[in-house]
Coordinates of C-alpha atoms in Angstrom, one line a residue:
M12 CA 0.0 0.0 0.0
A13 CA 1.6 3.3 -1.1
N14 CA 1.9 6.0 1.5
A15 CA 0.4 4.5 4.7
R16 CA 0.7 7.7 6.7
L17 CA -2.4 9.1 8.3
Y18 CA -3.1 12.8 8.6
S19 CA -5.5 15.1 10.4
A20 CA -7.8 17.4 8.4
G21 CA -5.6 20.4 9.4
Q22 CA -2.4 18.6 8.2
V23 CA -4.0 17.8 4.9
Q24 CA -5.0 21.4 4.5
T25 CA -1.3 22.3 5.0
L26 CA -0.3 19.8 2.4
D27 CA -2.8 21.4 0.0
Q28 CA -1.5 24.9 0.7
R29 CA 2.1 23.8 0.3
T30 CA 1.3 22.2 -3.1
V31 CA -0.4 25.4 -4.3
A32 CA 2.7 27.3 -3.1
Q33 CA 4.8 25.0 -5.2
G34 CA 3.0 26.2 -8.3
V35 CA 0.0 23.9 -8.7
P36 CA -3.2 26.0 -8.9
G37 CA -5.9 25.1 -6.4
F38 CA -8.5 24.7 -9.1
A39 CA -6.1 22.2 -10.9
L40 CA -6.1 20.1 -7.7
M41 CA -9.9 20.3 -7.7
M42 CA -10.1 19.1 -11.3
Q43 CA -7.8 16.2 -10.5
A44 CA -10.0 15.3 -7.5
G45 CA -13.1 15.3 -9.7
Q46 CA -11.4 13.3 -12.4
A47 CA -10.0 10.7 -9.9
A48 CA -13.5 10.3 -8.4
L49 CA -15.2 9.9 -11.7
E50 CA -12.6 7.3 -12.8
A51 CA -13.2 5.4 -9.5
I52 CA -16.9 5.4 -10.2
V53 CA -16.6 4.2 -13.7
E54 CA -14.1 1.4 -12.6
R55 CA -16.4 0.2 -9.8
W56 CA -19.7 0.6 -11.8
P57 CA -18.8 0.5 -15.5
R58 CA -22.4 0.3 -16.6
A59 CA -23.5 3.4 -14.7
R60 CA -25.1 6.0 -17.0
H61 CA -26.8 8.3 -14.6
L62 CA -25.3 10.1 -11.5
C63 CA -27.1 12.1 -8.8
V64 CA -24.6 14.5 -7.2
F65 CA -25.4 16.2 -3.9
C66 CA -23.3 19.3 -3.5
G67 CA -22.7 21.5 -0.4
S68 CA -20.6 24.6 -0.1
G69 CA -16.8 24.9 0.1
N70 CA -14.3 22.8 -1.7
N71 CA -16.1 19.6 -1.1
G72 CA -19.1 20.9 -2.9
G73 CA -16.7 22.2 -5.6
D74 CA -15.4 18.7 -6.1
G75 CA -19.0 17.6 -6.7
Y76 CA -19.6 20.2 -9.3
V77 CA -16.4 19.1 -11.1
V78 CA -17.6 15.4 -11.0
A79 CA -20.9 16.5 -12.5
A80 CA -19.3 18.5 -15.3
L81 CA -16.8 15.8 -16.2
A82 CA -19.5 13.1 -16.1
L83 CA -21.7 15.1 -18.5
Q84 CA -18.8 15.7 -20.8
K85 CA -18.2 11.9 -20.8
G86 CA -21.8 11.3 -21.9
L87 CA -23.4 10.4 -18.6
E88 CA -26.6 11.9 -17.4
V89 CA -26.4 14.0 -14.3
Q90 CA -28.8 15.3 -11.7
L91 CA -27.1 17.8 -9.4
V92 CA -28.8 18.8 -6.1
A93 CA -27.4 21.9 -4.4
L94 CA -27.7 22.4 -0.7
R95 CA -26.4 25.9 -0.9
A96 CA -27.2 28.4 -3.6
S97 CA -24.6 27.9 -6.3
D98 CA -23.9 31.7 -6.6
E99 CA -22.9 31.8 -2.9
L100 CA -19.8 29.6 -3.5
Q101 CA -16.4 31.3 -3.6
G102 CA -12.9 30.7 -4.8
E103 CA -12.2 27.4 -6.5
A104 CA -15.7 26.2 -5.7
A105 CA -17.1 29.1 -7.6
E106 CA -14.9 28.1 -10.6
A107 CA -16.3 24.6 -10.3
V108 CA -19.9 26.0 -10.5
H109 CA -18.9 27.9 -13.6
L110 CA -17.4 24.8 -15.2
A111 CA -20.6 22.8 -14.4
R112 CA -22.8 25.5 -15.9
E113 CA -20.6 25.8 -19.0
S114 CA -20.8 22.0 -19.4
G115 CA -24.6 22.1 -19.4
V116 CA -25.2 20.7 -15.9
N117 CA -28.7 21.5 -14.6
I118 CA -28.5 22.7 -11.0
D119 CA -31.5 21.9 -8.7
D120 CA -31.9 23.5 -5.3
W121 CA -32.6 21.0 -2.5
H122 CA -36.0 21.0 -0.8
Q123 CA -37.4 18.7 1.8
G124 CA -38.9 15.8 0.0
H125 CA -36.5 16.1 -3.0
E126 CA -36.6 13.0 -5.1
I127 CA -33.6 11.2 -6.5
A128 CA -34.2 10.4 -10.2
P129 CA -35.4 6.8 -10.5
E130 CA -32.9 6.2 -13.3
T131 CA -29.9 7.1 -11.1
D132 CA -27.2 4.4 -11.0
V133 CA -24.8 6.0 -8.5
I134 CA -25.2 8.8 -5.9
V135 CA -22.3 11.1 -5.2
D136 CA -21.9 12.7 -1.7
A137 CA -20.2 16.1 -2.0
L138 CA -22.1 17.7 0.9
L139 CA -19.6 18.3 3.8
G140 CA -15.8 18.1 3.8
T141 CA -13.1 17.3 6.4
G142 CA -13.6 20.6 8.3
T143 CA -17.0 19.5 9.7
R144 CA -16.9 19.3 13.5
G145 CA -20.3 20.2 15.0
E146 CA -23.6 18.3 14.9
I147 CA -25.1 17.9 11.4
R148 CA -28.0 20.3 11.1
S149 CA -30.7 21.2 8.6
P150 CA -30.8 21.1 5.6
F151 CA -27.8 18.7 5.5
D152 CA -29.3 16.1 7.9
G153 CA -32.3 15.8 5.7
A154 CA -30.3 15.4 2.5
I155 CA -28.1 12.7 4.2
A156 CA -31.1 10.8 5.4
R157 CA -32.5 11.0 1.8
I158 CA -29.2 9.6 0.4
N159 CA -29.2 6.8 3.0
S160 CA -32.8 5.8 2.2
A161 CA -32.0 5.3 -1.5
S162 CA -31.3 1.9 -2.9
Q163 CA -28.4 3.1 -5.2
P164 CA -24.7 2.8 -4.3
V165 CA -23.1 5.9 -2.8
V166 CA -19.7 7.4 -3.4
A167 CA -18.3 9.9 -0.8
L168 CA -15.9 12.5 -2.0
D169 CA -12.9 12.8 0.4
I170 CA -14.9 11.7 3.5
P171 CA -18.5 10.6 4.1
S172 CA -20.5 13.7 5.1
G173 CA -21.1 13.6 8.9
L174 CA -17.9 11.7 9.8
N175 CA -15.3 13.5 11.8
A176 CA -12.1 13.3 9.8
D177 CA -9.8 13.3 12.8
T178 CA -11.6 11.0 15.2
G179 CA -13.9 8.6 13.2
A180 CA -16.9 9.7 15.3
L181 CA -20.3 10.3 13.7
L182 CA -21.6 13.8 14.1
G183 CA -25.2 12.9 13.7
E184 CA -26.7 11.8 10.3
T185 CA -23.8 10.4 8.3
V186 CA -23.7 9.3 4.7
E187 CA -23.3 5.5 4.5
A188 CA -21.0 5.1 1.5
D189 CA -20.1 2.1 -0.5
L190 CA -16.9 3.8 -1.8
T191 CA -14.9 6.7 -0.4
V192 CA -12.5 8.4 -2.7
T193 CA -10.2 10.4 -0.4
F194 CA -7.9 13.1 -1.8
I195 CA -4.3 14.1 -1.1
A196 CA -3.7 11.9 1.9
R197 CA -5.4 9.3 4.1
K198 CA -7.4 11.0 6.9
F199 CA -6.9 9.5 10.4
G200 CA -10.6 9.3 11.1
L201 CA -11.4 7.1 8.1
Y202 CA -9.8 4.2 9.8
T203 CA -11.0 4.1 13.4
G204 CA -14.0 4.7 15.6
Q205 CA -17.3 4.2 13.7
A206 CA -15.7 5.0 10.3
S207 CA -15.8 1.4 9.0
D208 CA -19.6 1.5 9.2
V209 CA -19.9 4.3 6.7
T210 CA -16.8 4.5 4.5
G211 CA -17.1 1.4 2.4
E212 CA -14.0 0.7 0.3
I213 CA -11.4 3.5 0.6
V214 CA -9.5 4.7 -2.4
L215 CA -6.7 7.2 -2.2
A216 CA -6.2 9.8 -4.9
P217 CA -2.9 11.7 -4.0
L218 CA -3.4 14.3 -6.8
S219 CA -0.3 16.4 -7.5
V220 CA 0.9 16.3 -4.0
S221 CA 4.5 14.9 -4.1
E222 CA 5.9 12.2 -1.9
A223 CA 8.5 14.6 -0.7
T224 CA 5.8 17.0 0.5
L225 CA 3.9 14.2 2.2
A226 CA 7.1 13.0 4.0
A227 CA 8.1 16.5 5.1
N228 CA 4.8 17.2 6.7
E229 CA 3.7 16.2 10.2
H230 CA 1.2 13.3 10.4
M231 CA -0.9 11.7 13.1
G232 CA 0.0 8.1 12.6
E233 CA 0.6 5.2 10.2
L234 CA -1.7 2.5 8.8
L235 CA -0.4 -1.0 9.4
V236 CA 0.3 -2.9 6.2
A237 CA 0.9 -6.6 5.7
E238 CA 4.3 -6.0 4.1
R239 CA 5.6 -4.7 7.5
L240 CA 5.9 -8.3 8.7
H241 CA 8.7 -9.0 6.2
D242 CA 10.9 -6.5 8.0
T243 CA 9.8 -7.2 11.6
L244 CA 9.8 -11.0 11.4
P245 CA 12.7 -12.1 9.3
A246 CA 13.6 -15.8 8.9
R247 CA 15.4 -17.4 11.8
R248 CA 19.1 -18.4 11.7
P249 CA 19.6 -22.2 11.1
T250 CA 21.3 -22.5 14.5
T251 CA 18.4 -20.9 16.4
H252 CA 17.4 -22.8 19.6
K253 CA 14.5 -22.3 22.0
G254 CA 16.5 -20.3 24.4
D255 CA 16.9 -17.6 21.7
C256 CA 13.1 -17.3 21.3
G257 CA 12.2 -16.2 24.8
H258 CA 10.2 -17.6 27.7
L259 CA 6.7 -16.3 28.3
L260 CA 4.8 -16.7 31.5
V261 CA 1.0 -16.4 31.3
V262 CA -0.8 -15.8 34.6
G263 CA -4.5 -16.1 35.1
G264 CA -7.5 -18.4 35.0
Q265 CA -9.3 -18.6 38.3
P266 CA -11.6 -21.7 38.6
G267 CA -14.1 -21.7 35.8
F268 CA -12.2 -19.1 33.7
G269 CA -9.3 -21.2 32.3
G270 CA -10.2 -21.0 28.6
S271 CA -8.9 -17.4 28.3
T272 CA -5.4 -18.2 29.7
I273 CA -5.2 -21.5 27.8
M274 CA -5.9 -19.7 24.5
S275 CA -3.4 -16.9 25.3
A276 CA -0.7 -19.4 26.1
E277 CA -1.3 -21.7 23.1
T278 CA -1.5 -18.8 20.7
A279 CA 1.9 -17.5 22.1
A280 CA 3.4 -20.9 21.4
R281 CA 2.0 -20.9 17.8
L282 CA 3.6 -17.6 17.1
G283 CA 7.0 -18.8 18.0
A284 CA 7.8 -18.2 21.7
G285 CA 10.6 -20.6 22.7
L286 CA 9.0 -21.6 26.0
V287 CA 5.5 -20.9 27.3
S288 CA 4.6 -21.4 31.0
L289 CA 1.1 -21.1 32.4
A290 CA 0.3 -20.4 36.0
T291 CA -3.3 -21.1 36.7
A292 CA -5.8 -22.8 39.0
A293 CA -5.2 -26.5 39.5
V294 CA -8.5 -27.4 37.8
H295 CA -7.3 -26.0 34.5
I296 CA -4.0 -28.0 34.3
P297 CA -5.4 -31.1 32.6
P298 CA -7.3 -29.3 29.9
A299 CA -4.3 -27.0 29.3
L300 CA -1.9 -29.9 28.8
T301 CA -4.5 -31.7 26.6
R302 CA -4.9 -28.7 24.5
C303 CA -1.2 -27.9 24.2
P304 CA 1.2 -30.4 25.8
E305 CA 4.1 -28.2 24.7
M306 CA 3.3 -25.6 27.4
M307 CA 4.6 -26.0 31.0
V308 CA 1.7 -25.6 33.5
R309 CA 1.9 -25.0 37.2
E310 CA -0.7 -24.6 39.9
A311 CA -0.8 -21.1 41.3
R312 CA -2.4 -21.2 44.8
N313 CA -1.1 -17.7 45.6
G314 CA 1.6 -15.2 44.6
L315 CA 4.4 -17.1 46.3
D316 CA 3.9 -20.0 44.0
I317 CA 4.9 -18.0 40.9
E318 CA 7.7 -15.8 42.2
D319 CA 10.4 -18.0 40.7
L320 CA 8.5 -18.3 37.4
V321 CA 8.2 -14.5 37.2
D322 CA 11.9 -14.1 37.8
K323 CA 12.8 -16.7 35.1
A324 CA 10.4 -15.4 32.4
T325 CA 11.5 -13.1 29.6
A326 CA 8.1 -11.4 29.9
V327 CA 4.8 -11.9 31.7
L328 CA 1.2 -11.7 30.4
I329 CA -1.3 -11.3 33.2
G330 CA -5.0 -10.8 33.3
P331 CA -7.1 -13.3 31.3
G332 CA -9.5 -15.0 33.6
L333 CA -7.6 -13.6 36.6
G334 CA -10.5 -12.3 38.6
Q335 CA -10.3 -9.3 40.9
G336 CA -10.6 -11.2 44.2
A337 CA -7.9 -12.2 46.7
W338 CA -6.4 -14.9 44.4
G339 CA -6.0 -12.5 41.5
Q340 CA -4.7 -9.8 43.7
G341 CA -1.9 -12.0 45.1
L342 CA -0.8 -13.1 41.7
M343 CA -0.9 -9.5 40.5
Q344 CA 1.3 -8.4 43.4
A345 CA 3.9 -11.1 42.6
V346 CA 4.1 -9.8 39.0
M347 CA 4.2 -6.2 39.9
N348 CA 6.9 -6.6 42.5
A349 CA 9.3 -8.0 39.8
A350 CA 11.1 -6.2 37.0
G351 CA 10.8 -7.0 33.4
P352 CA 8.4 -6.5 30.5
R353 CA 4.7 -7.0 31.2
L354 CA 1.5 -7.2 29.2
M355 CA -1.6 -6.2 31.2
D356 CA -5.0 -7.4 29.9
A357 CA -8.5 -7.9 31.1
D358 CA -8.7 -8.3 35.0
G359 CA -5.1 -7.3 35.2
L360 CA -6.1 -3.8 34.0
H361 CA -8.8 -3.6 36.6
L362 CA -6.4 -4.6 39.4
L363 CA -3.8 -2.1 38.0
A364 CA -6.3 0.7 38.3
A365 CA -7.5 -0.3 41.7
G366 CA -4.1 -0.9 43.4
Y367 CA -1.4 0.5 41.2
G368 CA -2.8 3.7 39.7
G369 CA 0.4 5.5 40.3
E370 CA 2.6 3.0 38.4
H371 CA 4.3 4.4 35.2
R372 CA 6.5 2.0 33.3
D373 CA 8.2 2.2 29.9
D374 CA 8.4 -1.6 29.3
W375 CA 4.8 -2.7 29.7
I376 CA 2.0 -3.0 27.2
L377 CA -1.6 -2.3 28.2
T378 CA -4.4 -3.8 26.0
P379 CA -7.7 -2.3 27.0
H380 CA -11.0 -2.5 25.1
P381 CA -13.1 0.8 25.2
G382 CA -14.8 -0.2 28.4
E383 CA -11.5 -1.0 30.2
A384 CA -10.0 2.2 28.8
A385 CA -12.9 4.2 30.3
M386 CA -12.3 2.5 33.6
L387 CA -8.6 3.3 33.5
L388 CA -9.3 6.9 32.7
A389 CA -12.3 7.3 35.0
C390 CA -14.5 8.5 32.1
S391 CA -17.4 7.2 30.0
V392 CA -17.1 4.7 27.1
A393 CA -18.7 7.4 24.9
E394 CA -15.9 9.8 25.7
V395 CA -13.3 7.1 24.8
Q396 CA -15.0 6.3 21.5
N397 CA -15.6 9.9 20.5
D398 CA -11.9 10.4 20.3
R399 CA -10.0 7.2 20.5
Y400 CA -6.7 8.8 19.7
Q401 CA -6.9 11.2 22.6
A402 CA -8.0 8.5 24.9
A403 CA -4.9 6.4 23.9
L404 CA -2.7 9.4 24.5
A405 CA -4.2 10.0 27.9
L406 CA -3.6 6.4 28.9
H407 CA 0.0 6.6 27.7
R408 CA 0.5 9.8 29.7
R409 CA -0.9 8.2 32.9
Y410 CA 0.7 4.7 32.6
G411 CA 3.5 4.9 30.1
G412 CA 4.6 2.0 28.0
V413 CA 2.6 1.1 24.9
I414 CA -1.2 1.3 24.7
V415 CA -3.3 -1.0 22.5
L416 CA -6.8 0.5 22.4
K417 CA -8.8 -2.4 20.9
G418 CA -11.9 -2.1 18.7
A419 CA -12.7 -1.4 15.1
G420 CA -9.5 0.4 13.9
T421 CA -7.4 -0.8 16.8
L422 CA -4.8 1.9 17.9
V423 CA -1.3 1.3 19.0
V424 CA 0.3 4.3 20.7
G425 CA 3.8 4.4 22.2
G426 CA 7.3 5.9 22.1
E427 CA 9.0 8.2 24.5
S428 CA 6.3 10.9 24.0
A429 CA 3.6 8.8 22.4
D430 CA 4.9 10.2 19.1
E431 CA 4.2 6.9 17.3
C432 CA 0.7 5.7 16.5
F433 CA -0.5 2.8 14.3
I434 CA -3.9 1.9 13.2
S435 CA -4.9 -1.6 11.9
P436 CA -7.3 -1.5 9.0
F437 CA -7.8 -5.3 9.2
G438 CA -10.3 -7.4 11.0
N439 CA -14.0 -8.1 10.6
P440 CA -17.3 -8.4 12.4
G441 CA -16.8 -12.1 13.0
M442 CA -14.3 -11.0 15.7
A443 CA -17.2 -9.9 17.9
S444 CA -16.9 -13.1 20.0
G445 CA -15.4 -14.2 23.3
G446 CA -11.6 -14.7 23.6
M447 CA -10.4 -12.5 20.7
G448 CA -8.6 -10.2 23.1
D449 CA -7.0 -13.2 24.9
V450 CA -5.5 -14.5 21.7
L451 CA -4.3 -11.0 20.8
G452 CA -2.5 -10.7 24.1
G453 CA -0.8 -14.1 23.4
M454 CA 0.3 -12.9 20.0
I455 CA 1.8 -9.6 21.3
A456 CA 3.4 -11.2 24.3
S457 CA 4.9 -14.0 22.1
L458 CA 6.6 -11.4 19.8
L459 CA 7.7 -9.5 22.9
V460 CA 9.7 -12.4 24.3
Q461 CA 11.2 -13.1 20.9
G462 CA 13.0 -9.8 21.0
L463 CA 10.7 -7.2 19.5
S464 CA 10.4 -3.9 21.3
P465 CA 7.1 -3.3 23.2
L466 CA 5.9 -0.9 20.4
E467 CA 6.9 -3.2 17.6
A468 CA 5.5 -6.3 19.3
A469 CA 2.2 -4.5 19.8
A470 CA 2.0 -3.2 16.3
S471 CA 3.0 -6.5 14.7
G472 CA 0.7 -8.5 17.0
V473 CA -2.3 -6.3 16.2
L474 CA -1.5 -6.6 12.5
I475 CA -1.2 -10.4 12.6
H476 CA -4.4 -10.7 14.7
G477 CA -6.4 -8.7 12.1
L478 CA -4.9 -10.5 9.1
A479 CA -5.5 -13.9 10.6
A480 CA -9.1 -13.1 11.4
D481 CA -9.6 -11.9 7.8
D482 CA -8.0 -15.1 6.5
A483 CA -10.2 -17.2 8.6
A484 CA -13.3 -15.3 7.5
C485 CA -12.3 -15.6 3.9
D486 CA -12.1 -19.4 4.2
H487 CA -15.2 -20.0 6.3
G488 CA -17.2 -16.8 6.7
E489 CA -17.5 -14.3 9.5
R490 CA -20.4 -15.7 11.5
G491 CA -19.2 -18.4 13.8
L492 CA -15.6 -17.3 13.8
L493 CA -14.0 -18.4 17.1
A494 CA -10.9 -17.0 18.8
S495 CA -9.2 -20.4 18.8
D496 CA -9.6 -20.5 15.0
L497 CA -7.0 -17.8 14.6
A498 CA -3.8 -19.6 15.8
C499 CA -3.1 -21.5 12.6
Y500 CA -3.8 -18.5 10.4
A501 CA -1.6 -16.3 12.7
R502 CA 1.2 -18.8 12.5
R503 CA 1.1 -18.5 8.7
R504 CA 1.2 -14.7 8.9
A505 CA 4.1 -14.8 11.3
N506 CA 6.1 -16.6 8.7
P507 CA 5.7 -14.0 5.8
G508 CA 8.4 -15.6 3.7
K509 CA 6.5 -19.0 3.5

């Protein structure tokens, strides 16, 4: 995937301005955007003969006027619905209106109850651009509702109207697109939060913005790509032995909750950890060894039982099935008293917040879902989801280390000043089932003991997790996907040269 950097709306505006300053006229960029969008439409729906284009004000509306003009010149029929009087548009958008009129586009003003022509093949959303921040109001909310009620496919220009370009939050009525053609650079908000519900396929049209300009400008983060694994997980040396591949200790599984820790440990072994030990309740030892005889399993009656294991391990994963009672608290204390890398998940996060709120470490990884993130930050889940990036930054400031904020568009934030951020575009609705977070923890912890930095282990683990789930869904479908299905697919992804 070319250029995986992710930018805020403001950063993209700066890229636009710098490109204009380098000698590319603003209207030329608008023409390129319109042409790229029309080409994407024709490629996706080659039999389309009639477009209905909804245009707002500003440059996003201008892009829509250009699409309408170019489509008419190409021989397509066009219905253009204007949410703002066309003579009110200024700058490049006004030039686009002039082009549309000169091309013969008929401009209809929006009114409540406006009908989309029945012969329409594709609807184009050019209502609101990346600068939209507040709640969607009339008349735009009515137009968006009309678009969403139609049966025709929808193409969003730059970003679906109603989606926050920086956070991925919905601002009210939001266009539900089948295809989003985004311009200049990838917007951060297209890949996290609720964005995946409304973007459809995302196509990048960089226009005349050079790679040098993109690279020189600040950006918010980076999209994880499968090719990354070729660099982070190279082939092993022929003389490699298990001692070179780390020793992971998984701690958790109170009586009745052993499945989570067993899945974490087995997945860690499948991803290449040299040795995997499991400290759990005695009742879970037989099923653990039956499931994966390669792991070493010990009964953990209290924290004293695991002190030597914690000292010997390269890293510790604690939390799955741990519980928050006296048993879990004792094991948590044994882990927290020792030095070394840690991955905190599930009940481990609750115990961390309850008894170790002042702890701040550079070498641990916290893997909360939105509910756990809200608990750690003493805020609501809605506040976390409204701006997942800021929530991850706040967690990093409070606890240090690397933060993996799970969910659609999982975020990985770390570095000395949280200056590195990754988003995973992979994964599917089939992952909405129990245990998915447990196997993710096992994947990340396995890579950690094999020598990857906490940030790289987290990023690569999240990447493998999403890819493996997509592979499994491709083979057998999303519905009925189980967390334990991922291990064999993850193993294949962890060996990218095979």
